[in-house]
Amino acid sequence: MSGPAVSPNNVPKHESLPDIAVGAAQLHRLLRAAHTPVVVTHAKVDADAVGSTVAMVHLCRALGHRETVGVPGDGLLPGYLRFLDAGDVLVEPTSVDWQAADLFIFVDCADAARAGLAAQMAMAARTPQKPVVNVDHHVTNTRFGDLDLVVPDAAATCQILERMFEALQVPIGADCATVMLAGIYGDPLGLKTPSSTPDAMRASAMLVESGADLDTIVDHLFRKKPYSSIKLWGEALQHVDWRGRLIWAYVDQDMLNRAGAEMSEAEGFVNFITGAIGAFAAALLYKEEKGWRVSLRSIRDDVNVSDLAKRYGGGGHPRAAGATLPPGDDARDAFLDDIAAQLAVLPEIDEQQFANAAQPV
Ligand SMILES: [Mn+2]
């Protein structure tokens, strides 16, 4: 086949947004040489995973590969993200002819080995003639591709995709703009986290100009929720408590039953309590059969919850991390006491003024 050398050691790295034009040209050469590209993302998709998958499929189709499909790692698409697959782009891993595919484009996957069934199938079918392209923004990306287009400074994989469309001069229709803006909006929680750089804002503005439907994105990602989720949050709110400077709550099966909810519906709850004035960090404990699954959050620069999670074999990002604990109330209390002790050494910050009602200026 034609195109660039595909040895991981020989391919130059393009790890900043300005370099993406070069990377996009290399991807274009691989696409011209391929007959059957397939786009893969991780399991348990979020808006950026779905957005970058659907956008990459649009790019492949615009460049002549009309049959290209996208595959979530576990074949699952949650209800709140269905608005991103209006064109039936996504298919299950088992419906793909992996041996017939000859170019595997991974998007938003930090690690191919842990990206689910679709990633396993793709990596098993990979040969020197059937290369892997890796488009991602995770700092922890393992550079598993033959062509790695990893930009850790990007707020979302969709932000890299937006640059690729520009570089390859492929027009961005309104539907595709919505899909990409959903990713850039989703990962930084509505352009609210520090990864919301001027470049992320500029890409967002370009997509709004291209006709992206911001209202629909905000509704589906941040406003609309099942009634059962509201009831579940009500259950969890009744048990919010302090352990030192840690604010924490839990969710168990009885609460799920009363609310008619599933465990995943509690996902955003920990973000809600993280902002409690006086809290140095927040924890939500999910009571599962094997034990406790813990989500940790912080909005303080000097609290790295990834380091706290590592004490329990977990990990994640400095502001959002997770771990698992053995079952039982003793294991839970030991964890809460330990985290509270870790936080107790940090300096107090006088935030009380922000909690006061209006007073004379
Ligand atoms: Mn992402």
Short mmCIF file of C-alpha atoms and ligand atoms in Angstrom, two decimals:
data_model
loop_
_atom_site.label_atom_id
_atom_site.label_comp_id
_atom_site.label_asym_id
_atom_site.label_seq_id
_atom_site.Cartn_x
_atom_site.Cartn_y
_atom_site.Cartn_z
CA MET A 1 0.00 0.00 0.00
CA SER A 2 1.04 3.61 -0.40
CA GLY A 3 1.13 6.14 2.41
CA PRO A 4 3.50 6.82 5.27
CA ALA A 5 5.58 4.25 7.09
CA VAL A 6 3.42 2.72 9.77
CA SER A 7 6.08 1.64 12.26
CA PRO A 8 5.35 3.28 15.62
CA ASN A 9 9.04 4.17 15.88
CA ASN A 10 9.30 5.90 12.52
CA VAL A 11 6.12 7.94 12.45
CA PRO A 12 6.68 11.52 13.57
CA LYS A 13 4.39 12.60 16.40
CA HIS A 14 1.91 15.40 15.84
CA GLU A 15 0.90 16.36 19.32
CA SER A 16 -0.19 19.96 19.03
CA LEU A 17 -3.22 21.41 17.28
CA PRO A 18 -1.17 23.26 14.59
CA ASP A 19 0.46 19.93 13.68
CA ILE A 20 -2.91 18.34 13.04
CA ALA A 21 -2.88 19.55 9.43
CA VAL A 22 0.12 17.29 8.85
CA GLY A 23 -1.54 14.42 10.72
CA ALA A 24 -4.78 14.92 8.79
CA ALA A 25 -2.86 14.67 5.51
CA GLN A 26 -1.31 11.40 6.69
CA LEU A 27 -4.74 10.08 7.65
CA HIS A 28 -6.01 11.12 4.22
CA ARG A 29 -3.22 9.07 2.55
CA LEU A 30 -4.14 6.03 4.65
CA LEU A 31 -7.81 6.51 3.75
CA ARG A 32 -6.98 6.68 0.03
CA ALA A 33 -5.09 3.39 0.32
CA ALA A 34 -7.84 1.67 2.32
CA HIS A 35 -10.96 -0.07 1.04
CA THR A 36 -12.86 -0.62 4.29
CA PRO A 37 -12.01 1.73 7.16
CA VAL A 38 -13.85 1.29 10.45
CA VAL A 39 -14.06 3.79 13.32
CA VAL A 40 -13.81 2.51 16.91
CA THR A 41 -14.29 4.15 20.31
CA HIS A 42 -14.28 2.96 23.91
CA ALA A 43 -17.02 1.30 25.97
CA LYS A 44 -19.33 3.30 28.26
CA VAL A 45 -19.37 6.15 25.75
CA ASP A 46 -19.69 9.82 26.63
CA ALA A 47 -20.57 12.75 24.36
CA ASP A 48 -16.99 13.13 23.09
CA ALA A 49 -16.63 9.43 22.29
CA VAL A 50 -19.90 9.38 20.32
CA GLY A 51 -19.29 12.81 18.80
CA SER A 52 -15.78 12.01 17.59
CA THR A 53 -16.88 8.61 16.27
CA VAL A 54 -19.81 10.00 14.30
CA ALA A 55 -17.72 12.95 13.05
CA MET A 56 -14.88 10.66 11.94
CA VAL A 57 -17.38 8.46 10.08
CA HIS A 58 -18.70 11.60 8.33
CA LEU A 59 -15.11 12.51 7.40
CA CYS A 60 -14.46 9.03 5.97
CA ARG A 61 -17.73 9.12 4.03
CA ALA A 62 -16.98 12.63 2.69
CA LEU A 63 -13.62 11.29 1.46
CA GLY A 64 -15.27 8.48 -0.48
CA HIS A 65 -15.82 5.65 2.01
CA ARG A 66 -19.61 5.61 1.94
CA GLU A 67 -19.92 2.30 3.84
CA THR A 68 -17.87 3.32 6.89
CA VAL A 69 -19.51 2.78 10.29
CA GLY A 70 -18.62 3.61 13.89
CA VAL A 71 -18.45 1.09 16.74
CA PRO A 72 -18.77 1.83 20.49
CA GLY A 73 -16.51 -0.53 22.48
CA ASP A 74 -19.43 -2.37 24.10
CA GLY A 75 -22.02 -1.68 21.38
CA LEU A 76 -24.09 0.39 23.82
CA LEU A 77 -25.46 3.93 23.37
CA PRO A 78 -27.17 5.57 26.38
CA GLY A 79 -30.49 7.32 25.81
CA TYR A 80 -29.20 10.83 26.47
CA LEU A 81 -26.70 10.49 23.59
CA ARG A 82 -29.10 9.04 20.98
CA PHE A 83 -29.59 12.51 19.47
CA LEU A 84 -26.00 12.27 18.18
CA ASP A 85 -26.65 9.23 15.96
CA ALA A 86 -29.43 10.60 13.76
CA GLY A 87 -27.91 8.99 10.65
CA ASP A 88 -27.61 5.46 12.08
CA VAL A 89 -23.84 5.65 11.92
CA LEU A 90 -23.20 3.39 14.93
CA VAL A 91 -23.29 -0.42 14.90
CA GLU A 92 -22.54 -3.23 17.37
CA PRO A 93 -19.08 -4.87 17.42
CA THR A 94 -20.53 -8.25 16.45
CA SER A 95 -22.07 -6.89 13.23
CA VAL A 96 -18.72 -5.75 11.80
CA ASP A 97 -16.67 -7.95 9.43
CA TRP A 98 -13.35 -7.27 11.21
CA GLN A 99 -11.30 -9.42 8.81
CA ALA A 100 -12.57 -7.41 5.84
CA ALA A 101 -11.68 -4.09 7.47
CA ASP A 102 -8.27 -2.71 6.47
CA LEU A 103 -7.92 0.53 8.45
CA PHE A 104 -8.83 0.90 12.13
CA ILE A 105 -9.40 4.47 13.31
CA PHE A 106 -9.60 4.74 17.11
CA VAL A 107 -11.06 7.95 18.53
CA ASP A 108 -11.04 9.16 22.17
CA CYS A 109 -9.38 5.91 23.38
CA ALA A 110 -6.51 6.37 25.84
CA ASP A 111 -5.71 2.68 25.80
CA ALA A 112 -6.69 0.14 23.13
CA ALA A 113 -6.40 -2.81 25.51
CA ARG A 114 -9.11 -1.50 27.83
CA ALA A 115 -11.45 0.00 25.24
CA GLY A 116 -13.89 -2.91 25.04
CA LEU A 117 -14.86 -5.63 22.59
CA ALA A 118 -14.67 -3.47 19.44
CA ALA A 119 -11.12 -2.42 20.29
CA GLN A 120 -10.11 -6.02 20.96
CA MET A 121 -11.54 -7.13 17.63
CA ALA A 122 -9.77 -4.30 15.81
CA MET A 123 -6.42 -4.94 17.48
CA ALA A 124 -6.71 -8.68 16.71
CA ALA A 125 -7.35 -7.94 13.02
CA ARG A 126 -4.51 -5.40 12.79
CA THR A 127 -1.57 -6.25 10.49
CA PRO A 128 1.24 -4.12 8.98
CA GLN A 129 -1.03 -3.76 5.93
CA LYS A 130 -4.07 -2.95 8.07
CA PRO A 131 -2.85 -0.11 10.29
CA VAL A 132 -4.30 1.52 13.38
CA VAL A 133 -4.86 5.29 13.62
CA ASN A 134 -5.15 6.73 17.14
CA VAL A 135 -6.86 10.14 17.48
CA ASP A 136 -7.15 11.22 21.12
CA HIS A 137 -6.60 13.91 23.75
CA HIS A 138 -5.97 11.91 26.96
CA VAL A 139 -2.69 12.74 28.70
CA THR A 140 -2.39 9.05 29.54
CA ASN A 141 -2.72 7.85 25.90
CA THR A 142 -0.42 4.85 25.37
CA ARG A 143 0.39 5.78 21.72
CA PHE A 144 -0.80 2.37 20.51
CA GLY A 145 -1.36 3.44 16.89
CA ASP A 146 0.68 3.16 13.73
CA LEU A 147 -0.33 6.80 13.26
CA ASP A 148 -0.81 8.57 16.61
CA LEU A 149 -2.61 11.93 16.52
CA VAL A 150 -2.67 12.64 20.25
CA VAL A 151 -3.16 16.24 21.38
CA PRO A 152 -3.22 16.42 25.20
CA ASP A 153 -3.94 20.16 25.08
CA ALA A 154 -7.25 19.60 23.28
CA ALA A 155 -10.36 19.80 25.46
CA ALA A 156 -11.97 16.97 23.50
CA THR A 157 -11.20 14.59 20.67
CA CYS A 158 -13.92 16.46 18.75
CA GLN A 159 -11.73 19.57 18.92
CA ILE A 160 -9.00 17.66 17.02
CA LEU A 161 -11.63 16.46 14.54
CA GLU A 162 -12.76 20.03 13.89
CA ARG A 163 -9.16 20.89 12.92
CA MET A 164 -9.01 17.85 10.62
CA PHE A 165 -12.14 18.89 8.73
CA GLU A 166 -10.60 22.35 8.27
CA ALA A 167 -7.22 20.96 7.22
CA LEU A 168 -8.76 18.59 4.67
CA GLN A 169 -11.22 21.28 3.52
CA VAL A 170 -14.20 19.03 4.11
CA PRO A 171 -17.34 21.16 4.67
CA ILE A 172 -18.91 20.76 8.12
CA GLY A 173 -22.68 20.46 7.75
CA ALA A 174 -25.03 21.52 10.55
CA ASP A 175 -25.59 17.94 11.78
CA CYS A 176 -21.88 17.17 11.93
CA ALA A 177 -21.24 20.52 13.65
CA THR A 178 -23.76 19.59 16.36
CA VAL A 179 -22.09 16.23 16.88
CA MET A 180 -18.63 17.78 17.26
CA LEU A 181 -19.79 20.64 19.48
CA ALA A 182 -21.44 18.07 21.77
CA GLY A 183 -18.00 16.56 22.37
CA ILE A 184 -16.27 19.88 22.98
CA TYR A 185 -19.14 20.87 25.28
CA GLY A 186 -19.40 17.53 27.05
CA ASP A 187 -15.84 16.77 28.17
CA PRO A 188 -15.20 20.19 29.82
CA LEU A 189 -18.68 20.02 31.46
CA GLY A 190 -20.15 22.80 29.33
CA LEU A 191 -16.85 24.68 28.80
CA LYS A 192 -16.55 25.08 32.56
CA THR A 193 -13.29 23.24 33.36
CA PRO A 194 -9.72 24.58 32.92
CA SER A 195 -9.38 22.64 29.65
CA SER A 196 -11.74 25.23 28.09
CA THR A 197 -8.87 27.01 26.34
CA PRO A 198 -9.11 29.81 23.76
CA ASP A 199 -8.57 27.10 21.10
CA ALA A 200 -11.56 25.12 22.46
CA MET A 201 -13.66 28.30 22.45
CA ARG A 202 -12.56 29.13 18.88
CA ALA A 203 -13.41 25.62 17.65
CA SER A 204 -16.81 25.92 19.38
CA ALA A 205 -17.45 29.28 17.69
CA MET A 206 -16.57 27.77 14.28
CA LEU A 207 -19.04 24.95 14.88
CA VAL A 208 -21.83 27.31 15.98
CA GLU A 209 -21.17 29.27 12.76
CA SER A 210 -21.47 26.00 10.83
CA GLY A 211 -24.97 25.55 12.26
CA ALA A 212 -24.42 23.49 15.41
CA ASP A 213 -27.58 23.28 17.52
CA LEU A 214 -26.32 24.43 20.94
CA ASP A 215 -29.80 24.37 22.51
CA THR A 216 -30.26 20.67 21.75
CA ILE A 217 -26.78 19.86 23.07
CA VAL A 218 -27.30 21.69 26.37
CA ASP A 219 -30.78 20.17 26.80
CA HIS A 220 -29.61 16.58 26.31
CA LEU A 221 -26.28 16.81 28.14
CA PHE A 222 -27.17 19.10 31.04
CA ARG A 223 -30.91 19.76 31.42
CA LYS A 224 -33.07 16.77 30.50
CA LYS A 225 -33.09 13.84 32.92
CA PRO A 226 -35.41 10.96 33.74
CA TYR A 227 -37.81 11.57 36.63
CA SER A 228 -36.27 8.50 38.31
CA SER A 229 -32.92 10.32 38.41
CA ILE A 230 -34.47 13.26 40.24
CA LYS A 231 -36.03 10.87 42.76
CA LEU A 232 -32.69 9.07 43.20
CA TRP A 233 -30.86 12.34 43.86
CA GLY A 234 -33.52 13.10 46.45
CA GLU A 235 -32.74 9.78 48.14
CA ALA A 236 -28.99 10.45 48.10
CA LEU A 237 -29.42 14.02 49.34
CA GLN A 238 -31.05 12.74 52.53
CA HIS A 239 -27.82 11.01 53.53
CA VAL A 240 -25.22 13.66 52.64
CA ASP A 241 -22.82 13.98 55.55
CA TRP A 242 -19.41 15.26 56.60
CA ARG A 243 -16.34 13.32 57.60
CA GLY A 244 -13.94 16.10 58.51
CA ARG A 245 -13.59 18.25 55.36
CA LEU A 246 -14.87 15.45 53.13
CA ILE A 247 -18.51 15.70 52.06
CA TRP A 248 -19.89 12.31 51.16
CA ALA A 249 -23.01 10.34 50.32
CA TYR A 250 -23.89 6.84 49.20
CA VAL A 251 -26.30 5.03 46.90
CA ASP A 252 -27.56 1.51 47.59
CA GLN A 253 -30.05 -0.91 46.04
CA ASP A 254 -32.93 0.10 48.34
CA MET A 255 -32.58 3.71 47.18
CA LEU A 256 -32.50 2.60 43.54
CA ASN A 257 -35.62 0.49 44.07
CA ARG A 258 -37.55 3.32 45.74
CA ALA A 259 -36.60 5.73 42.93
CA GLY A 260 -37.04 3.18 40.13
CA ALA A 261 -33.56 4.19 38.97
CA GLU A 262 -30.36 2.51 37.80
CA MET A 263 -26.96 3.01 39.42
CA SER A 264 -25.67 5.05 36.44
CA GLU A 265 -28.31 7.72 37.15
CA ALA A 266 -26.34 8.83 40.22
CA GLU A 267 -23.25 9.69 38.12
CA GLY A 268 -23.64 13.48 38.21
CA PHE A 269 -24.59 13.63 41.88
CA VAL A 270 -21.03 13.76 43.18
CA ASN A 271 -20.36 16.85 41.05
CA PHE A 272 -23.37 18.51 42.66
CA ILE A 273 -22.12 18.09 46.24
CA THR A 274 -18.48 18.89 45.37
CA GLY A 275 -19.22 22.62 45.47
CA ALA A 276 -20.42 22.55 49.08
CA ILE A 277 -18.88 25.48 50.90
CA GLY A 278 -16.38 24.13 53.41
CA ALA A 279 -15.71 20.91 51.48
CA PHE A 280 -12.13 20.10 50.44
CA ALA A 281 -13.29 17.06 48.45
CA ALA A 282 -16.42 15.00 47.80
CA ALA A 283 -17.04 11.26 47.66
CA LEU A 284 -20.00 9.26 46.40
CA LEU A 285 -20.00 5.59 47.40
CA TYR A 286 -21.98 3.13 45.32
CA LYS A 287 -22.89 0.01 47.30
CA GLU A 288 -22.49 -2.91 44.89
CA GLU A 289 -22.36 -6.67 45.44
CA LYS A 290 -18.57 -6.88 45.19
CA GLY A 291 -18.07 -3.90 47.49
CA TRP A 292 -18.06 -0.11 47.27
CA ARG A 293 -17.32 1.80 44.08
CA VAL A 294 -16.15 5.31 44.92
CA SER A 295 -16.23 8.54 42.88
CA LEU A 296 -13.99 11.30 44.24
CA ARG A 297 -14.09 14.97 43.23
CA SER A 298 -12.43 18.22 44.22
CA ILE A 299 -12.51 21.81 43.06
CA ARG A 300 -9.45 22.81 45.10
CA ASP A 301 -6.18 23.12 43.17
CA ASP A 302 -4.24 21.59 46.07
CA VAL A 303 -6.40 18.45 46.37
CA ASN A 304 -5.39 15.75 43.87
CA VAL A 305 -8.13 13.13 44.18
CA SER A 306 -6.25 10.88 41.74
CA ASP A 307 -3.52 10.55 44.38
CA LEU A 308 -6.15 9.80 47.03
CA ALA A 309 -7.75 7.15 44.78
CA LYS A 310 -4.34 5.54 44.16
CA ARG A 311 -4.18 4.72 47.90
CA TYR A 312 -7.00 2.27 47.12
CA GLY A 313 -5.71 0.95 43.79
CA GLY A 314 -7.77 3.44 41.78
CA GLY A 315 -6.86 6.49 39.73
CA GLY A 316 -8.13 9.11 37.31
CA HIS A 317 -7.64 12.83 36.96
CA PRO A 318 -6.54 15.40 39.59
CA ARG A 319 -10.14 16.69 39.97
CA ALA A 320 -12.07 13.48 39.26
CA ALA A 321 -11.02 9.96 40.20
CA GLY A 322 -12.37 6.62 41.34
CA ALA A 323 -11.51 3.50 43.30
CA THR A 324 -13.14 0.37 44.71
CA LEU A 325 -13.32 -0.81 48.34
CA PRO A 326 -14.15 -4.17 49.90
CA PRO A 327 -17.77 -4.63 51.05
CA GLY A 328 -18.99 -3.70 54.49
CA ASP A 329 -19.45 -0.67 56.72
CA ASP A 330 -16.01 -1.09 58.31
CA ALA A 331 -14.24 -0.75 54.95
CA ARG A 332 -16.38 2.29 54.15
CA ASP A 333 -15.64 4.00 57.48
CA ALA A 334 -11.92 3.26 57.28
CA PHE A 335 -11.86 4.85 53.82
CA LEU A 336 -13.79 7.94 54.95
CA ASP A 337 -11.57 8.37 58.02
CA ASP A 338 -8.41 8.00 55.93
CA ILE A 339 -9.48 10.54 53.29
CA ALA A 340 -10.62 12.96 56.01
CA ALA A 341 -7.20 12.62 57.66
CA GLN A 342 -5.45 13.34 54.34
CA LEU A 343 -7.55 16.50 53.91
CA ALA A 344 -7.11 17.65 57.52
CA VAL A 345 -3.53 18.79 56.89
CA LEU A 346 -4.61 21.31 54.22
CA PRO A 347 -4.96 25.02 55.02
CA GLU A 348 -8.42 26.34 55.74
CA ILE A 349 -9.88 28.78 53.21
CA ASP A 350 -12.40 31.32 54.44
CA GLU A 351 -15.28 30.78 52.03
CA GLN A 352 -18.07 31.65 54.42
CA GLN A 353 -18.53 35.08 52.83
CA PHE A 354 -19.72 33.28 49.69
CA ALA A 355 -22.45 31.53 51.66
CA ASN A 356 -23.92 34.64 53.22
CA ALA A 357 -27.17 36.21 52.09
CA ALA A 358 -26.96 39.69 50.56
CA GLN A 359 -25.47 42.21 52.91
CA PRO A 360 -24.48 45.87 52.59
CA VAL A 361 -21.59 46.16 50.12
MN MN B 1 -12.76 12.87 25.33
#
